[in-house]
Coordinates of C-alpha atoms and ligand atoms in Angstrom, one line a residue:
X1 CA 0.0 0.0 0.0
X2 CA 2.4 2.7 1.2
X3 CA 5.7 3.0 -0.8
X4 CA 8.9 3.2 1.2
X5 CA 12.4 3.7 0.1
X6 CA 15.8 4.6 1.6
X7 CA 19.3 5.3 0.3
X8 CA 22.8 5.5 1.8
X9 CA 25.9 6.0 -0.4
X10 CA 28.2 8.5 -2.1
X11 CA 25.4 10.5 -3.8
X12 CA 23.1 13.1 -2.5
X13 CA 20.1 11.1 -1.2
X14 CA 17.2 13.5 -1.8
X15 CA 17.1 13.4 -5.7
X16 CA 17.4 9.6 -5.7
X17 CA 14.6 9.3 -3.1
X18 CA 12.4 11.8 -4.9
X19 CA 12.7 9.8 -8.1
X20 CA 11.8 6.7 -6.1
X21 CA 8.8 8.4 -4.7
X22 CA 7.5 9.2 -8.1
X23 CA 8.0 5.6 -9.2
X24 CA 6.2 4.3 -6.2
X25 CA 3.4 6.8 -6.1
X26 CA 1.1 4.1 -7.5
X27 CA 1.3 2.3 -4.2
X28 CA -0.3 5.2 -2.3
X29 CA -0.6 8.8 -3.0
X30 CA -2.3 10.8 -0.4
X31 CA 0.9 12.2 1.3
X32 CA 4.6 12.1 0.9
X33 CA 7.8 12.9 2.8
X34 CA 11.6 12.6 3.0
X35 CA 14.0 12.7 5.9
X36 CA 17.8 13.0 5.4
X37 CA 20.7 13.4 7.7
X38 CA 23.4 16.0 7.0
X39 CA 26.2 16.2 9.5
X40 CA 24.4 14.8 12.5
X41 CA 21.2 16.7 11.8
X42 CA 18.0 15.0 10.9
X43 CA 15.7 17.1 8.6
X44 CA 12.2 16.1 7.7
X45 CA 9.9 17.5 5.0
X46 CA 6.5 16.1 4.4
X47 CA 2.9 17.0 3.7
X48 CA -0.5 15.7 2.4
X49 CA -0.8 15.7 -1.4
X50 CA 0.9 14.3 -4.5
X51 CA 4.7 14.0 -4.5
X52 CA 5.3 16.6 -7.3
X53 CA 2.8 19.1 -5.8
X54 CA 4.5 18.9 -2.4
X55 CA 7.9 19.3 -4.0
X56 CA 6.8 22.5 -5.6
X57 CA 6.7 24.3 -2.3
X58 CA 8.8 22.1 0.0
X59 CA 11.7 21.6 -2.5
X60 CA 12.7 18.1 -1.5
X61 CA 15.5 18.2 -4.0
X62 CA 17.3 20.9 -1.9
X63 CA 17.6 18.6 1.1
X64 CA 21.3 17.8 1.9
X65 CA 22.7 14.4 3.0
X66 CA 23.9 11.1 1.7
X67 CA 21.5 9.1 3.7
X68 CA 17.7 9.4 3.7
X69 CA 14.3 7.7 3.7
X70 CA 11.2 8.6 1.8
X71 CA 7.5 7.6 2.0
X72 CA 4.4 7.8 -0.1
X73 CA 1.3 7.2 2.0
X74 CA -2.0 5.3 1.6
X75 CA -3.7 6.2 4.9
X76 CA -4.7 3.3 7.3
X77 CA -4.5 4.9 10.7
X78 CA -5.3 8.6 10.9
X79 CA -6.6 11.1 8.4
X80 CA -4.7 12.5 5.4
X81 CA -2.8 15.4 7.2
X82 CA 0.7 16.7 7.3
X83 CA 1.1 15.4 10.9
X84 CA 0.1 11.9 9.8
X85 CA 2.4 11.9 6.8
X86 CA 5.7 10.0 7.2
X87 CA 8.6 10.1 8.1
X88 CA 7.8 10.2 11.8
X89 CA 10.4 11.3 14.4
X90 CA 11.1 10.6 18.0
X91 CA 10.8 13.3 20.7
X92 CA 14.4 14.3 20.4
X93 CA 14.2 14.3 16.6
X94 CA 17.2 12.0 16.4
X95 CA 15.4 9.0 14.8
X96 CA 13.2 9.0 11.7
X97 CA 11.0 6.1 10.6
X98 CA 8.8 5.2 7.6
X99 CA 6.5 2.2 7.6
X100 CA 4.2 0.1 5.5
X101 CA 1.8 -2.2 7.3
X102 CA -0.3 -2.1 10.5
X103 CA 1.0 -2.2 14.1
X104 CA -1.8 -4.0 15.8
X105 CA -0.8 -3.2 19.4
X106 CA 0.0 0.5 18.7
X107 CA -2.7 1.7 21.3
X108 CA -1.1 -0.2 24.2
X109 CA 2.4 0.8 23.1
X110 CA 1.4 4.4 22.8
X111 CA -0.2 4.5 26.3
X112 CA 3.0 3.0 27.8
X113 CA 5.3 5.3 25.9
X114 CA 3.1 8.3 26.9
X115 CA 3.3 7.2 30.5
X116 CA 7.1 7.3 30.1
X117 CA 6.9 10.9 28.9
X118 CA 6.9 10.5 25.1
X119 CA 4.9 13.1 23.3
X120 CA 3.0 12.0 20.1
X121 CA 2.4 14.3 17.2
X122 CA 0.2 12.2 14.9
X123 CA -2.7 9.7 15.0
X124 CA -0.7 7.0 13.2
X125 CA 0.4 3.6 14.4
X126 CA 3.8 4.2 12.8
X127 CA 4.8 6.9 15.3
X128 CA 5.1 4.4 18.1
X129 CA 8.1 2.8 16.2
X130 CA 10.0 6.1 16.3
X131 CA 9.4 6.5 20.0
X132 CA 10.3 2.8 20.7
X133 CA 13.5 3.2 18.8
X134 CA 14.3 6.3 21.0
X135 CA 13.5 4.4 24.1
X136 CA 15.7 1.5 23.3
X137 CA 18.5 3.9 22.2
X138 CA 18.7 5.0 25.8
X139 CA 20.0 1.6 26.7
X140 CA 21.8 0.5 23.6
X141 CA 24.3 2.3 21.4
X142 CA 24.3 0.0 18.4
X143 CA 21.6 0.8 15.8
X144 CA 21.1 -2.8 14.8
X145 CA 20.5 -3.8 18.5
X146 CA 18.1 -0.9 18.9
X147 CA 16.0 -2.1 15.9
X148 CA 16.2 -5.8 17.1
X149 CA 14.8 -4.7 20.5
X150 CA 12.1 -2.6 18.9
X151 CA 10.8 -5.4 16.7
X152 CA 10.3 -7.5 19.8
X153 CA 7.7 -5.0 21.0
X154 CA 5.7 -4.9 17.7
X155 CA 2.7 -7.0 16.8
X156 CA 1.1 -6.9 13.3
X157 CA 2.6 -6.5 9.8
X158 CA 5.4 -4.1 9.0
X159 CA 8.2 -3.1 6.8
X160 CA 9.9 -0.1 8.2
X161 CA 13.1 1.9 7.6
X162 CA 14.9 3.9 10.2
X163 CA 17.8 6.3 10.2
X164 CA 19.6 7.6 13.3
X165 CA 21.2 11.1 13.6
X166 CA 23.8 9.5 15.8
X167 CA 24.7 6.9 13.1
X168 CA 24.5 8.7 9.8
X169 CA 26.1 5.9 7.8
X170 CA 23.6 3.2 8.5
X171 CA 20.2 2.6 7.1
X172 CA 18.2 -0.1 8.7
X173 CA 15.1 -2.0 7.4
X174 CA 12.9 -4.5 9.2
X175 CA 10.4 -6.8 7.6
X176 CA 7.5 -8.9 8.9
X177 CA 4.6 -9.7 6.5
X178 CA 5.2 -6.7 4.2
X179 CA 7.8 -6.6 1.4
X180 CA 11.3 -5.1 1.4
X181 CA 14.0 -5.4 -1.2
X182 CA 17.6 -4.1 -1.2
X183 CA 19.0 -2.6 -4.4
X184 CA 22.8 -2.9 -4.7
X185 CA 24.9 -0.3 -6.6
X186 CA 28.6 0.4 -6.8
X187 CA 28.1 3.8 -5.2
X188 CA 25.6 3.0 -2.5
X189 CA 22.6 0.9 -1.6
X190 CA 18.8 1.2 -1.4
X191 CA 16.1 -0.5 0.6
X192 CA 12.6 -0.2 -0.7
X193 CA 9.1 -1.8 -0.6
X194 CA 9.3 -2.1 -4.3
X195 CA 12.1 -2.6 -6.8
X196 CA 10.6 0.1 -9.0
X197 CA 11.9 2.6 -6.4
X198 CA 15.5 1.9 -7.5
X199 CA 15.1 0.2 -10.9
X200 CA 16.6 3.4 -12.6
X201 CA 19.9 2.7 -10.7
X202 CA 20.2 -1.0 -10.4
X203 CA 18.8 -4.4 -11.2
X204 CA 20.8 -6.3 -8.5
X205 CA 18.4 -7.1 -5.7
X206 CA 18.3 -8.9 -2.4
X207 CA 14.8 -9.8 -1.2
X208 CA 14.4 -9.8 2.5
X209 CA 12.3 -12.6 4.1
X210 CA 9.9 -12.3 7.0
X211 CA 11.5 -11.6 10.4
X212 CA 14.7 -10.2 9.0
X213 CA 16.5 -6.9 9.3
X214 CA 18.9 -5.4 6.9
X215 CA 21.8 -3.2 8.1
X216 CA 22.8 -1.2 5.0
X217 CA 25.9 1.0 4.6
X218 CA 27.4 2.6 1.5
X219 CA 29.5 -0.4 0.7
X220 CA 28.1 -3.2 2.9
X221 CA 24.8 -5.0 3.3
X222 CA 24.3 -7.3 6.3
X223 CA 21.1 -9.3 7.0
X224 CA 20.1 -10.7 10.4
X225 CA 17.0 -12.6 11.6
X226 CA 15.0 -11.1 14.5
X227 CA 17.1 -13.2 16.9
X228 CA 20.2 -11.3 15.7
X229 CA 21.8 -14.1 13.8
X230 CA 23.4 -13.3 10.4
X231 CA 21.6 -14.6 7.3
X232 CA 23.3 -15.3 4.0
X233 CA 21.4 -14.0 0.9
X234 CA 21.7 -14.3 -2.8
X235 CA 21.7 -11.3 -5.1
X236 CA 19.1 -11.7 -7.8
X237 CA 19.2 -10.0 -11.2
X238 CA 15.7 -8.8 -11.9
X239 CA 14.4 -8.7 -15.5
X240 CA 12.7 -5.4 -15.4
X241 CA 14.3 -2.3 -16.9
X242 CA 13.9 1.4 -16.3
X243 CA 12.4 1.9 -19.7
X244 CA 9.5 -0.4 -18.8
X245 CA 8.4 2.2 -16.3
X246 CA 7.9 5.1 -18.7
X247 CA 4.5 6.2 -20.1
X248 CA 6.0 6.5 -23.6
X249 CA 3.6 8.4 -25.9
X250 CA 0.5 7.6 -23.8
X251 CA -1.4 10.0 -21.6
X252 CA -1.6 7.5 -18.7
X253 CA 0.0 4.3 -17.6
X254 CA -3.4 2.6 -17.7
X255 CA -3.9 3.2 -21.5
X256 CA -0.3 2.3 -22.2
X257 CA -0.8 -1.0 -20.4
X258 CA -4.0 -1.7 -22.2
X259 CA -2.3 -1.1 -25.5
X260 CA 0.7 -3.3 -24.6
X261 CA -1.4 -6.4 -24.4
X262 CA -0.5 -7.9 -27.8
X263 CA 3.1 -7.9 -26.6
X264 CA 2.4 -8.9 -23.0
X265 CA 0.3 -11.8 -24.2
X266 CA 3.2 -13.1 -26.3
X267 CA 5.5 -12.7 -23.3
X268 CA 3.1 -14.6 -21.0
X269 CA 3.0 -17.5 -23.3
X270 CA 6.8 -17.8 -23.5
X271 CA 7.3 -20.2 -20.6
X272 CA 9.8 -22.8 -19.5
X273 CA 8.4 -26.0 -20.9
X274 CA 9.7 -28.0 -17.9
X275 CA 7.8 -25.8 -15.5
X276 CA 4.6 -26.1 -17.5
X277 CA 5.0 -29.9 -17.5
X278 CA 5.5 -30.0 -13.7
X279 CA 2.5 -27.7 -13.2
X280 CA 0.3 -29.7 -15.5
X281 CA 1.3 -33.0 -13.9
X282 CA 0.6 -31.7 -10.4
X283 CA -2.9 -30.4 -11.5
X284 CA -3.6 -33.8 -13.0
X285 CA -2.4 -35.8 -10.0
X286 CA -3.8 -33.7 -7.2
X287 CA -6.7 -35.0 -5.2
X288 CA -8.0 -31.4 -4.6
X289 CA -7.1 -28.4 -6.7
X290 CA -8.0 -25.1 -5.1
X291 CA -7.5 -21.7 -6.5
X292 CA -7.3 -18.5 -4.5
X293 CA -6.8 -14.8 -5.4
X294 CA -8.3 -11.3 -4.9
X295 CA -10.0 -8.8 -7.1
X296 CA -9.1 -9.0 -10.8
X297 CA -6.8 -11.9 -10.2
X298 CA -9.8 -13.8 -8.7
X299 CA -11.6 -13.2 -12.0
X300 CA -8.7 -14.8 -13.8
X301 CA -9.0 -17.7 -11.3
X302 CA -12.6 -18.2 -12.2
X303 CA -11.7 -18.6 -15.8
X304 CA -9.0 -21.2 -14.8
X305 CA -11.5 -23.1 -12.7
X306 CA -14.0 -23.2 -15.6
X307 CA -11.4 -24.3 -18.1
X308 CA -10.2 -27.1 -15.9
X309 CA -13.7 -28.4 -15.4
X310 CA -14.9 -28.0 -19.0
X311 CA -11.8 -29.3 -20.7
X312 CA -10.1 -31.7 -18.4
X313 CA -13.0 -32.7 -16.1
X314 CA -10.9 -31.6 -13.2
X315 CA -13.0 -30.3 -10.3
X316 CA -11.4 -27.4 -8.5
X317 CA -12.5 -25.1 -5.8
X318 CA -12.0 -21.4 -5.8
X319 CA -12.0 -19.1 -2.8
X320 CA -11.5 -15.4 -2.4
X321 CA -8.3 -15.1 -0.4
X322 CA -10.0 -12.8 2.1
X323 CA -12.5 -15.6 2.7
X324 CA -10.0 -18.4 2.8
X325 CA -9.8 -18.7 6.6
X326 CA -13.6 -19.1 6.7
X327 CA -14.0 -21.5 3.8
X328 CA -11.0 -23.8 3.4
X329 CA -11.8 -26.7 5.7
X330 CA -11.1 -29.2 2.9
X331 CA -7.5 -28.0 2.4
X332 CA -5.0 -30.7 3.5
X333 CA -1.9 -32.5 2.6
X334 CA -3.4 -33.8 -0.6
X335 CA -4.4 -30.3 -1.9
X336 CA -2.7 -28.2 -4.5
X337 CA -3.4 -24.5 -3.9
X338 CA -2.9 -22.3 -7.0
X339 CA -2.5 -18.6 -6.1
X340 CA -2.9 -15.9 -8.7
X341 CA -1.5 -12.4 -8.2
X342 CA 0.0 -9.6 -10.1
X343 CA 2.1 -8.3 -7.2
X344 CA 2.7 -11.5 -5.3
X345 CA 2.4 -9.3 -2.1
X346 CA -1.4 -9.2 -1.5
X347 CA -1.8 -9.7 2.3
X348 CA -5.0 -11.7 2.1
X349 CA -3.5 -14.0 -0.5
X350 CA -0.3 -14.5 1.5
X351 CA -2.3 -15.3 4.5
X352 CA -4.3 -18.0 2.6
X353 CA -1.0 -19.4 1.3
X354 CA 0.4 -19.6 4.9
X355 CA -2.8 -21.2 6.1
X356 CA -2.7 -23.8 3.3
X357 CA 1.0 -24.6 3.8
X358 CA 0.3 -25.1 7.6
X359 CA -2.3 -27.7 6.6
X360 CA 0.2 -29.5 4.4
X361 CA -0.9 -28.3 1.0
X362 CA 1.4 -27.7 -1.9
X363 CA 1.4 -24.1 -3.2
X364 CA 1.9 -23.2 -6.9
X365 CA 1.4 -19.7 -8.2
X366 CA 0.8 -17.6 -11.3
X367 CA 2.2 -14.1 -10.7
X368 CA 3.9 -11.1 -12.3
X369 CA 6.6 -10.0 -9.8
X370 CA 9.4 -12.6 -9.7
X371 CA 11.0 -12.6 -6.3
X372 CA 7.8 -11.4 -4.5
X373 CA 6.8 -13.1 -1.3
X374 CA 4.3 -15.3 -3.1
X375 CA 7.0 -16.4 -5.5
X376 CA 9.2 -17.4 -2.6
X377 CA 6.5 -19.1 -0.8
X378 CA 5.5 -21.2 -3.8
X379 CA 6.9 -24.6 -4.7
X380 CA 6.5 -23.7 -8.3
X381 CA 5.5 -20.3 -9.9
X382 CA 4.9 -19.2 -13.4
X383 CA 5.5 -15.6 -14.2
X384 CA 3.2 -13.8 -16.6
X385 CA 6.1 -11.6 -17.6
X386 CA 4.1 -8.5 -18.4
X387 CA 6.7 -6.1 -16.9
X388 CA 5.8 -3.5 -14.3
X389 CA 2.1 -2.7 -14.1
X390 CA 1.9 0.8 -12.8
X391 CA -1.8 1.8 -13.4
X392 CA -3.6 0.9 -10.2
X393 CA -6.2 -1.1 -12.2
X394 CA -5.0 -4.4 -13.3
X395 CA -5.2 -4.7 -17.1
X396 CA -2.3 -6.4 -18.9
X397 CA -1.7 -8.6 -15.8
X398 CA -5.2 -9.9 -16.1
X399 CA -4.8 -11.0 -19.7
X400 CA -1.4 -12.4 -18.8
X401 CA -3.0 -14.5 -16.1
X402 CA -5.7 -15.6 -18.5
X403 CA -3.1 -16.6 -21.1
X404 CA -1.4 -18.9 -18.5
X405 CA -4.8 -20.3 -17.4
X406 CA -5.4 -21.3 -21.1
X407 CA -1.9 -22.6 -21.6
X408 CA -2.3 -24.9 -18.6
X409 CA -5.8 -26.1 -19.4
X410 CA -4.9 -26.8 -23.1
X411 CA -1.7 -28.5 -22.0
X412 CA -3.6 -30.7 -19.5
X413 CA -5.6 -32.1 -22.4
X414 CA -2.9 -31.8 -25.0
X415 CA -5.1 -29.7 -27.3
X416 CA -2.4 -28.7 -29.8
X417 CA -4.8 -26.9 -32.1
X418 CA -6.0 -24.6 -29.4
X419 CA -2.5 -24.1 -28.1
X420 CA -1.5 -22.8 -31.5
X421 CA -4.6 -20.5 -31.7
X422 CA -3.7 -19.2 -28.3
X423 CA -0.2 -18.3 -29.5
X424 CA -1.8 -16.2 -32.2
X425 CA -4.5 -14.5 -30.1
X426 CA -2.4 -11.3 -29.8
X427 CA -3.4 -10.6 -33.4
X428 CA -7.1 -10.6 -32.5
X429 CA -6.2 -8.3 -29.5
X430 CA -4.6 -5.9 -32.0
X431 CA -7.9 -5.9 -34.0
X432 CA -10.0 -5.2 -30.9
X433 CA -7.7 -2.3 -29.9
X434 CA -8.7 -0.7 -33.3
X435 CA -12.3 -0.4 -31.9
X436 CA -11.1 2.3 -29.5
X437 CA -13.0 5.1 -31.3
X438 CA -16.3 3.2 -31.0
X439 CA -15.6 2.6 -27.3
X440 CA -14.9 6.3 -26.8
X441 CA -18.4 7.0 -28.4
X442 CA -20.0 4.6 -26.0
X443 CA -18.1 5.9 -23.0
X444 CA -19.2 9.5 -23.9
X445 CA -22.9 8.6 -24.4
X446 CA -23.2 6.7 -21.1
X447 CA -20.5 8.0 -18.9
X448 CA -22.8 9.8 -16.4
X449 CA -25.3 6.9 -16.0
X450 CA -25.6 6.0 -12.3
X451 CA -25.7 2.2 -12.8
X452 CA -24.2 -0.1 -15.4
X453 CA -24.7 -3.8 -15.7
X454 CA -22.3 -6.3 -17.4
X455 CA -23.9 -9.6 -18.3
X456 CA -22.4 -12.9 -19.5
X457 CA -22.8 -16.6 -19.2
X458 CA -20.2 -19.4 -18.8
X459 CA -16.7 -18.2 -19.5
X460 CA -18.0 -14.7 -20.1
X461 CA -19.3 -14.3 -16.5
X462 CA -15.8 -13.7 -15.0
X463 CA -15.3 -11.1 -17.7
X464 CA -18.6 -9.4 -16.9
X465 CA -17.4 -9.2 -13.3
X466 CA -14.1 -7.8 -14.4
X467 CA -15.8 -5.2 -16.7
X468 CA -17.9 -4.0 -13.8
X469 CA -14.9 -3.8 -11.4
X470 CA -12.9 -1.8 -13.9
X471 CA -15.7 0.7 -14.4
X472 CA -16.2 1.1 -10.7
X473 CA -12.6 1.6 -9.8
X474 CA -11.6 3.9 -12.7
X475 CA -14.7 6.0 -13.5
X476 CA -16.6 5.6 -10.2
X477 CA -19.9 4.6 -11.8
X478 CA -21.8 1.9 -9.9
X479 CA -21.6 -1.3 -11.9
X480 CA -22.5 -4.9 -11.4
X481 CA -21.4 -7.9 -13.3
X482 CA -23.7 -10.8 -13.4
X483 CA -24.8 -14.1 -14.9
X484 CA -27.5 -13.7 -17.6
X485 CA -29.6 -16.4 -16.0
X486 CA -29.7 -14.5 -12.7
X487 CA -31.4 -11.4 -14.1
X488 CA -34.9 -12.7 -13.5
X489 CA -34.0 -13.5 -9.9
X490 CA -33.8 -9.9 -8.9
X491 CA -31.7 -7.5 -10.9
X492 CA -34.3 -7.1 -13.7
X493 CA -36.2 -4.9 -11.2
X494 CA -33.5 -2.3 -11.5
X495 CA -33.6 -2.0 -15.3
X496 CA -35.3 1.2 -16.3
X497 CA -35.4 3.5 -19.3
X498 CA -31.8 4.2 -20.4
X499 CA -30.0 1.8 -18.1
X500 CA -26.8 0.7 -20.0
X501 CA -26.2 -3.0 -20.1
X502 CA -23.1 -4.5 -21.6
X503 CA -23.9 -7.9 -23.0
X504 CA -21.0 -10.2 -23.6
X505 CA -22.2 -12.2 -26.5
X506 CA -19.7 -13.8 -28.9
X507 CA -21.0 -16.8 -30.9
X508 CA -20.8 -19.8 -28.6
X509 CA -23.2 -22.0 -26.7
X510 CA -24.3 -19.0 -24.6
X511 CA -25.2 -16.9 -27.7
X512 CA -29.0 -17.5 -28.0
X513 CA -29.7 -17.3 -24.3
X514 CA -27.8 -14.1 -24.0
X515 CA -29.9 -12.6 -26.9
X516 CA -33.0 -13.6 -24.9
X517 CA -31.6 -11.8 -21.9
X518 CA -30.8 -8.8 -24.0
X519 CA -34.4 -8.8 -25.3
X520 CA -35.8 -9.0 -21.7
X521 CA -33.8 -6.0 -20.7
X522 CA -34.4 -4.0 -23.8
X523 CA -38.2 -4.5 -23.3
X524 CA -37.7 -2.8 -19.9
X525 CA -35.9 0.2 -21.4
X526 CA -32.3 -0.9 -21.2
X527 CA -29.8 0.3 -23.7
X528 CA -27.9 -2.8 -24.9
X529 CA -24.2 -2.5 -25.6
X530 CA -23.4 -5.7 -27.4
X531 CA -19.8 -7.1 -27.5
X532 CA -19.7 -9.8 -30.1
X533 CA -18.2 -11.0 -33.4
X534 CA -21.7 -10.9 -34.9
X535 CA -24.0 -7.8 -35.2
X536 CA -27.6 -8.0 -34.1
X537 CA -30.4 -5.4 -34.4
X538 CA -31.1 -5.8 -30.7
X539 CA -27.8 -3.9 -29.8
X540 CA -28.2 -0.2 -29.4
X541 CA -24.4 -0.1 -29.6
X542 CA -22.2 -2.7 -31.1
X543 CA -18.5 -3.2 -30.3
X544 CA -17.2 -5.7 -32.8
X545 CA -14.6 -8.3 -31.9
X546 CA -13.1 -10.8 -34.4
X547 CA -14.1 -14.4 -34.6
X548 CA -11.8 -16.7 -32.7
X549 CA -12.0 -20.1 -31.2
X550 CA -15.0 -20.1 -28.9
X551 CA -13.1 -20.7 -25.7
X552 CA -10.7 -17.8 -26.3
X553 CA -13.3 -15.0 -26.4
X554 CA -12.6 -13.9 -22.8
X555 CA -9.1 -12.9 -23.8
X556 CA -10.3 -10.4 -26.3
X557 CA -13.7 -9.3 -25.1
X558 CA -12.2 -7.9 -21.9
X559 CA -10.2 -5.3 -24.0
X560 CA -13.1 -3.1 -24.9
X561 CA -14.3 -3.2 -21.3
X562 CA -10.9 -2.0 -20.1
X563 CA -11.0 0.8 -22.7
X564 CA -14.6 1.7 -21.7
X565 CA -13.6 2.1 -18.1
X566 CA -10.5 4.1 -19.0
X567 CA -12.3 6.5 -21.3
X568 CA -15.2 6.9 -19.0
X569 CA -12.7 7.9 -16.3
X570 CA -10.9 10.4 -18.6
X571 CA -14.2 11.9 -19.8
X572 CA -15.4 12.2 -16.2
X573 CA -12.2 14.0 -15.4
X574 CA -11.0 11.3 -13.0
X575 CA -7.4 10.2 -12.9
X576 CA -7.4 6.6 -14.2
X577 CA -3.9 5.9 -13.0
X578 CA -4.6 6.9 -9.4
X579 CA -8.2 6.0 -8.5
X580 CA -9.4 7.5 -5.2
X581 CA -9.0 5.4 -2.1
X582 CA -7.2 2.6 -3.9
X583 CA -3.6 1.6 -4.1
X584 CA -1.8 -1.1 -6.0
X585 CA -0.5 -4.0 -4.1
X586 CA -2.8 -4.4 -1.0
X587 CA -0.2 -5.4 1.5
X588 CA -2.4 -4.9 4.6
X589 CA -5.3 -7.1 5.6
Ligands
LIG601 C1 -8.3 -4.3 -9.8 C2 -7.1 -4.6 -9.1 C3 -7.2 -5.4 -7.8 C4 -6.2 -6.5 -7.7 C5 -6.2 -7.1 -6.4 C6 -5.2 -8.3 -6.3 O1 -8.1 -3.6 -11.0 O2 -6.1 -4.3 -9.5 O3 -8.5 -5.9 -7.6 O4 -6.5 -7.4 -8.7 O5 -5.9 -6.2 -5.4 O6 -3.9 -7.9 -6.5 P1 -2.8 -8.9 -6.9 O7 -3.1 -9.4 -8.2 O8 -1.5 -8.0 -6.9 O9 -2.8 -9.9 -5.9

């Protein structure tokens, strides 16, 4: 949720941290701040607002010092105010802290610290960390020891970075249930919640694991577990490049990512055959296959479940990760849990994975961020390889996940013809992208309607759910995705004159029934937006998609729905890259 980054090295820290903040703004964007140490003096600048706006008057770039930490916030505890923005400092202003996560026992800690005379300046849970560090610094001189004592007091999830005015050569990070990665360069080192924070400077990364702290200096990185014992770590070379993070000629990341899909689909299908074989064998052999994910990734999971049942007659269960604890009684040593995630850091998903592993299940995953916690917790993971997805709404990662779902399902049944069609599906996606003008027309006509419905049957139902989610989160129209057959069981009561209904209706076995649904709704005043390879007079608006194998339509029919949500947002003057109240990578439960 929040983005955190820190640097220590030969360079001035503030410009590097400022750049990192801009790169990480997609993780949270209601406040930002930087702390640096110059000489032995700790200086903090922070406020509520967007990074660039705050910089206009606070001038982050003028901050001096070769060590610093920086934070972009997505509020959890306390309103969006300057006081609640990070970094937080101790009473003596000799320790600064930034944090991502939730300190569950912050109330008790705060009361105890207040009783000892500590004065709090914010409503955040994070500030207790700064005061705890100060408290332990009264007894211990060594910064590492101070942090190790502090983590013993904390309950909940955290990734935090701390700097000490008394030790201006040391940057310390601690991790429990929230990501932290170290970026290694020849002239200094970074620690951040996200490799994008330092990808402009290095692709050499060490990923911290849970219950570890990193003690980072200009030329040295040491990792310890919470018991203080040294831990040896590998340096990983990550595949992402700085150029992947630019908007290129596009107005927003979201539209760039929508338009990248012909390439990202090809990349998703380029997989290590050995891994695919192992995945396929495990799916075939497993007594129970279970799928879990959140949000858009869950919709991709629904497609995977449907394909396994329909093609391979494999019965699998699917559970929203946030519901896993209440609904996973059947998970056991003979289960295979498949987690789907763009970030690989979604807290609910990681908790489902931990739960399943405790019960003896094997965990496999389909994810985008290699090296993420999910990746490291999985016995086998397939990367969708779509590069950094910066728009908060998942777009190219969704089609990447779908591509792998198809690849697995077709491989389970050795359907070579469909595998070959799948490899060419990017061409149909290119065709669909050419429909953008038509989609803009539709977005313009209906953009201010209060309620939208997205209706589909079978494999189209997850896409209907996804279309509704995209419109809600980007354009803030109320939208519902639903199964065609369910209309009569309630929702039809809400259809009135002018209600827009997107009908997913390519030619397959659901075609005729969907046309009947469209007629029922039209008779009650709905405006029917048909997405199909075949025109029909019933559609008030027609968005044409090319004819492809009937199982593959989800991969292409979602594209106009993504474009619809994007253009509705732009026409309604909402920022599609940074929807209100949302953040990419939901690392808190
Ligand atoms: C919607 C969206 C979210 C994510 C969800 C899971 O556009 O982006 O619903 O799909 O938060 O995130 P990952 O896939 O990173 O686990």
